[in-house]
Amino acid sequence: MSTLLKNKKVAIIGAGPGGLTLARLLQLKGVDVKVYERDENRNVRVQGATLDLHTDSGLKALEVADLMDEFKATYRPGNDRYRIVDKNAAVFHDDHKKDSTGDFGDEWFRPEIDRGPLRDMLIDSLNPETVVWDSHIISLENNDNTWKIIFENGQTANADIVIGADGANSKIRPFITPIKPIYSGVTYLVCNIDDAKKNAPKVYDLLKGGKIAALDESKTIFASAKGDGTMDIYIGFKTDINWAKKSGIDFKNGTEVSKWFKKEYADWNTIWLELFDDEKTEFVPRPLYSMPLDQYWEPQPNITLLGDAAHLLPPNGEGVNSAMLDALNFSEILTNGNFTTVESAIAYYEKQMFERFAEEGKETSEMMDWMYAPGGLQVMVDMLNPA
């Protein structure tokens, strides 16, 4: 182990892929690390969408974490195949017509895994009791360069280093910077359709076990098949930040949501109305936010951030990969013996992170511009089929 972390306790706040990857990488180096997660246990919440991991980030982190065999046994071949369609479900691009979407070692191969199995794989790779469940943080106190972490359940913990990996609404971020995220102008309406083959058969058939991106009229619908037979749906549109409140819609009532959809997506094919047929489906409005692309803060001696807590962006295919790359970079910086203080290691890590985020954020902003413009469909088709 690097002398930098000798006899030091590291606390990671948040048991998402980024935080768990960092915990695994640090444990492999013999570091004393705990992960504090607000969920009551690992099974209390349905984990979100499928994730595509990239060669130079997510997959690279798993390789260094010695988890590629487990990943290859768990990922979902073919789930990365995309169909790009218009409002009438006419197909403009179809990955299913390709013989192969690539294989491991190909830089463009982006294998898919459901978030739940990825999380389980990472948790199972850690020493027992590493993840401390039911630990919803409410505050931090800095005492003589040691952090006291205070949880909602009345428990406390002490750590020499704190890493906030607790997502978009990070409780750790305000202890590092007052900078707040900015609304992107786009809101998603999100749902998970149970037994999609039965409850949305036409969309399920169109999906073919992969992914759909429907773009038209400056609106989008994204669909993704999951290994448990469910289907994740993201309905995207430009609107006011307070749209959900102003709309008066009961988002637990599919009939009300369907009524709104029929009005706002009036010219879209009736195939999409299937998304509202199962009355058990609950919808969640999710405004998309971004951190300012020029964000900066002075590095602190023993606290930092990774993933969405550090550099939130609208969904761009990079989120989980960026978080896992943060974990890989920071674990190497902390343990490679090149730094004499934790503060200098954090400063170097954050400098790289800011630079990467500015570049990634610019690309994401441009993507949001064309995706929610009238010609978005053609732009996406041209990108996937270069001349």
Coordinates of C-alpha atoms in Angstrom, one line a residue:
M1 CA 0.0 0.0 0.0
S2 CA 1.1 3.6 -0.7
T3 CA 2.3 5.4 2.4
L4 CA -0.2 8.1 1.5
L5 CA -3.2 6.0 2.8
K6 CA -1.4 4.0 5.5
N7 CA -3.5 3.9 8.6
K8 CA -6.1 6.2 7.0
K9 CA -9.9 5.5 6.9
V10 CA -11.5 6.3 3.5
A11 CA -15.3 6.9 3.4
I12 CA -17.2 6.7 0.1
I13 CA -20.7 8.2 0.2
G14 CA -23.0 6.4 -2.3
A15 CA -23.0 2.8 -3.5
G16 CA -23.5 3.5 -7.2
P17 CA -21.1 2.0 -9.9
G18 CA -18.6 4.8 -9.4
G19 CA -18.3 4.6 -5.6
L20 CA -18.3 0.8 -5.6
T21 CA -15.6 0.7 -8.3
L22 CA -13.4 3.0 -6.3
A23 CA -14.0 0.9 -3.2
R24 CA -13.0 -2.3 -5.1
L25 CA -9.8 -0.7 -6.6
L26 CA -8.7 0.7 -3.2
Q27 CA -9.3 -2.6 -1.4
L28 CA -7.1 -4.4 -3.9
K29 CA -4.4 -2.0 -2.7
G30 CA -5.1 -2.8 1.0
V31 CA -6.8 0.5 1.8
D32 CA -9.3 0.7 4.7
V33 CA -12.5 1.8 3.0
K34 CA -16.2 1.9 3.8
V35 CA -19.1 2.7 1.5
Y36 CA -22.1 4.4 3.1
E37 CA -25.4 4.0 1.2
R38 CA -28.8 5.5 2.1
D39 CA -30.7 2.4 0.8
E40 CA -31.9 0.2 3.6
N41 CA -30.4 -2.9 1.9
R42 CA -29.2 -3.9 -1.6
N43 CA -32.6 -5.1 -2.7
V44 CA -34.8 -2.3 -1.6
R45 CA -34.9 -0.4 -4.8
V46 CA -35.2 -1.4 -8.5
Q47 CA -32.0 -0.3 -10.2
G48 CA -32.3 1.8 -13.3
A49 CA -31.6 1.4 -17.0
T50 CA -29.1 -0.7 -18.9
L51 CA -25.6 0.7 -19.1
D52 CA -23.2 0.4 -22.0
L53 CA -19.6 0.2 -20.9
H54 CA -16.8 1.7 -23.0
T55 CA -13.3 0.2 -23.7
D56 CA -11.3 3.2 -22.4
S57 CA -13.4 3.9 -19.3
G58 CA -15.9 1.5 -17.7
L59 CA -14.4 -1.7 -19.2
K60 CA -10.9 -0.5 -18.4
A61 CA -11.9 0.1 -14.7
L62 CA -13.4 -3.4 -14.5
E63 CA -10.2 -4.9 -16.1
V64 CA -8.0 -3.2 -13.4
A65 CA -10.5 -4.3 -10.8
D66 CA -10.0 -7.9 -12.0
L67 CA -13.7 -8.3 -12.7
M68 CA -13.8 -8.9 -16.5
D69 CA -14.6 -12.6 -16.2
E70 CA -17.6 -11.8 -14.0
F71 CA -18.7 -9.0 -16.4
K72 CA -18.5 -11.3 -19.4
A73 CA -20.7 -13.9 -17.6
T74 CA -23.3 -11.2 -16.8
Y75 CA -23.5 -8.7 -19.7
R76 CA -26.3 -9.0 -22.3
P77 CA -25.0 -9.6 -25.8
G78 CA -27.1 -7.8 -28.4
N79 CA -28.6 -5.4 -26.0
D80 CA -26.4 -2.7 -27.5
R81 CA -28.2 -2.9 -30.8
Y82 CA -29.9 0.4 -31.7
R83 CA -32.9 1.2 -33.9
I84 CA -33.4 4.8 -34.8
V85 CA -37.0 5.6 -35.8
D86 CA -39.3 8.5 -36.4
K87 CA -42.7 9.3 -34.8
N88 CA -44.4 6.7 -37.0
A89 CA -41.9 4.0 -35.8
A90 CA -40.4 3.9 -39.3
V91 CA -36.9 2.5 -39.0
F92 CA -34.1 4.8 -40.3
H93 CA -31.1 2.9 -38.8
D94 CA -31.0 -0.7 -37.6
D95 CA -28.1 -2.3 -35.8
H96 CA -29.9 -5.6 -36.0
K97 CA -29.0 -5.8 -39.7
K98 CA -25.3 -6.0 -38.8
D99 CA -23.7 -9.4 -38.4
S100 CA -21.9 -8.2 -35.2
T101 CA -21.6 -5.1 -33.0
G102 CA -18.0 -6.0 -32.3
D103 CA -16.3 -7.8 -29.4
F104 CA -14.1 -7.2 -26.4
G105 CA -10.9 -5.3 -27.5
D106 CA -12.7 -3.4 -30.2
E107 CA -12.7 0.2 -29.1
W108 CA -16.3 0.8 -30.5
F109 CA -17.7 -2.3 -28.8
R110 CA -20.0 -1.1 -26.0
P111 CA -21.5 -4.1 -24.2
E112 CA -24.6 -3.6 -22.1
I113 CA -25.3 -4.7 -18.6
D114 CA -28.4 -3.9 -16.4
R115 CA -27.5 -1.6 -13.6
G116 CA -28.7 -4.0 -10.9
P117 CA -26.4 -6.9 -11.9
L118 CA -23.5 -4.5 -12.3
R119 CA -24.1 -3.2 -8.8
D120 CA -24.4 -6.7 -7.4
M121 CA -21.1 -7.8 -9.1
L122 CA -19.3 -4.8 -7.6
I123 CA -20.8 -5.4 -4.1
D124 CA -19.9 -9.1 -4.2
S125 CA -16.3 -8.2 -5.1
L126 CA -15.9 -6.2 -1.8
N127 CA -14.9 -7.5 1.6
P128 CA -17.9 -8.4 3.8
E129 CA -19.4 -5.4 5.6
T130 CA -17.7 -2.8 3.3
V131 CA -21.1 -1.4 2.4
V132 CA -22.9 0.1 5.3
W133 CA -26.6 0.2 4.4
D134 CA -29.3 2.5 5.8
S135 CA -26.8 5.3 6.0
H136 CA -28.5 8.4 4.8
I137 CA -26.0 11.3 5.4
I138 CA -27.4 14.5 6.8
S139 CA -24.2 16.4 7.6
L140 CA -20.4 16.4 7.9
E141 CA -18.2 17.9 10.6
N142 CA -14.5 18.6 10.2
N143 CA -12.5 18.0 13.4
D144 CA -8.7 18.3 13.3
N145 CA -8.6 17.2 9.7
T146 CA -10.9 14.2 10.4
W147 CA -14.4 14.0 9.2
K148 CA -17.3 13.1 11.4
I149 CA -20.2 11.8 9.2
I150 CA -23.7 12.1 10.7
F151 CA -26.5 9.9 9.4
E152 CA -30.3 10.3 9.6
N153 CA -30.6 7.1 11.7
G154 CA -28.6 8.6 14.5
Q155 CA -25.3 6.8 13.7
T156 CA -22.0 8.5 13.1
A157 CA -18.7 7.5 11.5
N158 CA -15.2 8.9 11.3
A159 CA -13.0 9.1 8.2
D160 CA -9.7 10.7 7.2
I161 CA -10.8 11.1 3.6
V162 CA -14.4 11.5 2.3
I163 CA -15.4 11.0 -1.4
G164 CA -18.8 12.0 -2.5
A165 CA -20.1 9.5 -5.0
D166 CA -23.7 10.3 -4.2
G167 CA -25.1 11.5 -7.5
A168 CA -26.9 14.5 -8.8
N169 CA -28.3 15.6 -5.5
S170 CA -25.1 15.1 -3.6
K171 CA -25.0 15.9 0.1
I172 CA -21.2 16.1 0.0
R173 CA -21.0 18.7 -2.9
P174 CA -22.0 21.7 -0.8
F175 CA -19.1 21.0 1.6
I176 CA -16.8 21.5 -1.4
T177 CA -18.4 24.1 -3.6
P178 CA -21.5 26.4 -3.7
I179 CA -21.9 25.8 -7.5
K180 CA -25.3 24.4 -8.4
P181 CA -26.5 22.6 -11.5
I182 CA -28.3 24.4 -14.2
Y183 CA -31.6 23.2 -15.9
S184 CA -30.9 22.0 -19.5
G185 CA -34.3 23.0 -20.8
V186 CA -35.3 19.3 -21.4
T187 CA -37.4 17.1 -19.1
Y188 CA -37.7 13.3 -19.2
L189 CA -40.8 11.4 -18.3
V190 CA -39.5 8.1 -17.1
C191 CA -41.2 4.7 -16.5
N192 CA -40.5 1.0 -16.3
I193 CA -43.0 -1.2 -18.0
D194 CA -43.5 -4.6 -16.4
D195 CA -43.7 -7.7 -18.6
A196 CA -43.2 -5.5 -21.7
K197 CA -44.0 -8.4 -24.1
K198 CA -47.5 -8.6 -22.7
N199 CA -48.1 -4.9 -21.7
A200 CA -46.6 -3.1 -24.8
P201 CA -46.3 -5.9 -27.4
K202 CA -45.8 -3.7 -30.5
V203 CA -43.1 -1.5 -28.9
Y204 CA -41.5 -4.7 -27.5
D205 CA -41.3 -6.2 -31.0
L206 CA -39.9 -3.0 -32.4
L207 CA -37.3 -3.1 -29.6
K208 CA -36.0 -6.6 -30.5
G209 CA -34.2 -6.9 -27.1
G210 CA -32.1 -3.8 -27.8
K211 CA -32.7 -0.1 -27.8
I212 CA -34.9 2.4 -29.6
A213 CA -34.4 6.1 -30.1
A214 CA -37.4 7.8 -31.6
L215 CA -36.8 11.4 -32.7
D216 CA -39.2 13.8 -34.4
E217 CA -40.8 17.2 -33.9
S218 CA -38.0 18.2 -31.5
K219 CA -39.2 15.5 -29.1
T220 CA -37.7 12.0 -28.2
I221 CA -38.7 8.6 -26.9
F222 CA -36.0 6.3 -25.8
A223 CA -36.7 2.6 -24.9
S224 CA -34.4 -0.1 -23.6
A225 CA -35.0 -3.8 -23.0
K226 CA -33.9 -5.2 -19.6
G227 CA -33.0 -8.8 -18.7
D228 CA -36.0 -9.2 -16.4
G229 CA -38.5 -8.7 -19.2
T230 CA -39.2 -5.1 -18.3
M231 CA -38.7 -2.1 -20.5
D232 CA -37.3 1.3 -19.5
I233 CA -38.9 4.3 -21.2
Y234 CA -37.7 7.9 -21.4
I235 CA -40.0 10.5 -23.0
G236 CA -38.0 13.7 -23.6
F237 CA -39.2 17.2 -24.5
K238 CA -38.4 20.8 -24.1
T239 CA -40.3 22.5 -21.3
D240 CA -40.3 24.9 -18.4
I241 CA -38.4 23.7 -15.3
N242 CA -41.6 23.7 -13.2
W243 CA -43.6 21.8 -15.8
A244 CA -44.4 18.8 -13.6
K245 CA -46.0 21.0 -10.9
K246 CA -47.8 23.3 -13.3
S247 CA -49.2 20.4 -15.3
G248 CA -51.4 19.1 -12.5
I249 CA -50.9 15.5 -13.7
D250 CA -51.0 12.6 -11.3
F251 CA -48.0 10.7 -12.6
K252 CA -49.1 7.5 -10.9
N253 CA -52.2 7.6 -13.0
G254 CA -51.4 6.3 -16.5
T255 CA -54.8 7.5 -17.9
E256 CA -53.9 11.1 -17.0
V257 CA -50.4 10.8 -18.4
S258 CA -51.8 9.2 -21.6
K259 CA -54.2 12.1 -22.0
W260 CA -51.3 14.6 -21.8
F261 CA -49.3 12.4 -24.3
K262 CA -52.1 12.3 -26.8
K263 CA -52.2 16.1 -26.9
E264 CA -48.5 16.8 -26.9
Y265 CA -47.5 13.9 -29.2
A266 CA -50.7 14.2 -31.2
D267 CA -49.1 13.4 -34.6
W268 CA -47.2 10.4 -33.3
N269 CA -48.2 6.9 -34.3
T270 CA -50.7 5.1 -32.0
I271 CA -48.1 2.4 -31.3
W272 CA -46.6 4.7 -28.6
L273 CA -50.0 4.7 -26.7
E274 CA -49.1 1.2 -25.5
L275 CA -46.7 2.8 -23.1
F276 CA -49.6 3.9 -21.0
D277 CA -51.8 0.7 -21.2
D278 CA -50.6 -1.0 -18.0
E279 CA -52.3 0.9 -15.1
K280 CA -49.6 -0.3 -12.7
T281 CA -47.0 1.8 -14.5
E282 CA -45.9 4.8 -12.6
F283 CA -44.2 7.8 -14.3
V284 CA -41.6 10.1 -12.9
P285 CA -40.8 13.5 -14.3
R286 CA -37.1 14.1 -14.3
P287 CA -35.8 17.6 -15.4
L288 CA -32.3 17.2 -16.8
Y289 CA -29.5 19.3 -15.3
S290 CA -25.9 20.1 -16.0
M291 CA -23.1 21.5 -13.9
P292 CA -21.6 24.7 -15.5
L293 CA -18.9 23.6 -18.0
D294 CA -16.4 26.1 -16.5
Q295 CA -16.9 25.0 -12.9
Y296 CA -13.9 25.0 -10.6
W297 CA -13.1 24.9 -6.9
E298 CA -10.0 25.0 -4.9
P299 CA -8.9 21.5 -3.9
Q300 CA -9.4 20.6 -0.2
P301 CA -7.0 18.5 1.9
N302 CA -9.2 15.4 2.4
I303 CA -12.6 15.6 0.5
T304 CA -13.5 15.3 -3.1
L305 CA -16.3 14.1 -5.5
L306 CA -16.7 11.7 -8.4
G307 CA -19.3 10.9 -11.0
D308 CA -22.5 12.9 -11.2
A309 CA -21.8 14.5 -7.8
A310 CA -18.8 16.1 -9.4
H311 CA -19.8 16.7 -13.0
L312 CA -23.5 16.1 -13.7
L313 CA -24.6 16.2 -17.3
P314 CA -27.8 15.2 -19.2
P315 CA -27.8 11.5 -20.3
N316 CA -25.1 11.2 -23.0
G317 CA -24.0 7.5 -22.9
E318 CA -21.0 8.5 -20.8
G319 CA -22.3 9.0 -17.3
V320 CA -21.5 5.6 -15.7
N321 CA -18.3 5.3 -17.7
S322 CA -17.1 8.8 -16.6
A323 CA -17.8 7.8 -12.9
M324 CA -15.9 4.6 -13.3
L325 CA -13.0 6.4 -15.0
D326 CA -13.0 8.9 -12.1
A327 CA -12.7 5.9 -9.7
L328 CA -9.9 4.3 -11.8
N329 CA -7.9 7.6 -12.1
F330 CA -8.3 8.6 -8.4
S331 CA -7.4 5.1 -7.1
E332 CA -4.2 5.2 -9.1
I333 CA -3.3 8.7 -8.1
L334 CA -3.8 7.9 -4.4
T335 CA -1.8 4.7 -4.5
N336 CA 1.0 5.2 -7.2
G337 CA 3.4 6.8 -4.7
N338 CA 3.9 10.0 -6.7
F339 CA 2.2 12.3 -4.2
T340 CA 3.4 13.3 -0.8
T341 CA 0.0 14.6 0.5
V342 CA -3.6 13.6 0.0
E343 CA -4.3 17.3 -0.9
S344 CA -1.8 17.2 -3.8
A345 CA -3.3 13.9 -5.0
I346 CA -6.8 15.4 -4.9
A347 CA -5.6 18.5 -6.7
Y348 CA -4.1 16.5 -9.6
Y349 CA -7.2 14.2 -9.8
E350 CA -9.6 17.2 -9.9
K351 CA -7.6 19.1 -12.5
Q352 CA -7.8 16.1 -14.9
M353 CA -11.5 15.7 -14.0
F354 CA -12.3 19.4 -14.8
E355 CA -10.6 19.2 -18.2
R356 CA -12.4 16.0 -19.2
F357 CA -15.7 17.3 -18.0
A358 CA -15.4 20.6 -20.0
E359 CA -14.8 18.6 -23.2
E360 CA -17.5 16.0 -22.5
G361 CA -19.9 18.8 -21.5
K362 CA -19.4 20.7 -24.7
E363 CA -20.2 17.6 -26.7
T364 CA -23.2 16.9 -24.6
S365 CA -24.5 20.4 -25.0
E366 CA -24.2 20.2 -28.8
M367 CA -25.9 16.8 -28.7
M368 CA -28.9 18.2 -26.8
D369 CA -29.1 21.1 -29.3
W370 CA -29.4 18.9 -32.3
M371 CA -31.4 16.2 -30.7
Y372 CA -34.2 18.6 -29.7
A373 CA -34.1 20.5 -33.0
P374 CA -36.5 19.7 -35.9
G375 CA -33.9 17.8 -37.9
G376 CA -32.5 15.7 -35.0
L377 CA -33.5 12.4 -36.6
Q378 CA -31.4 13.0 -39.7
V379 CA -28.4 14.2 -37.7
M380 CA -28.4 11.0 -35.6
V381 CA -28.8 8.8 -38.7
D382 CA -26.0 10.6 -40.5
M383 CA -23.7 10.3 -37.4
L384 CA -24.3 6.5 -37.3
N385 CA -23.9 6.1 -41.1
P386 CA -21.0 8.3 -42.1
A387 CA -20.6 8.7 -45.8

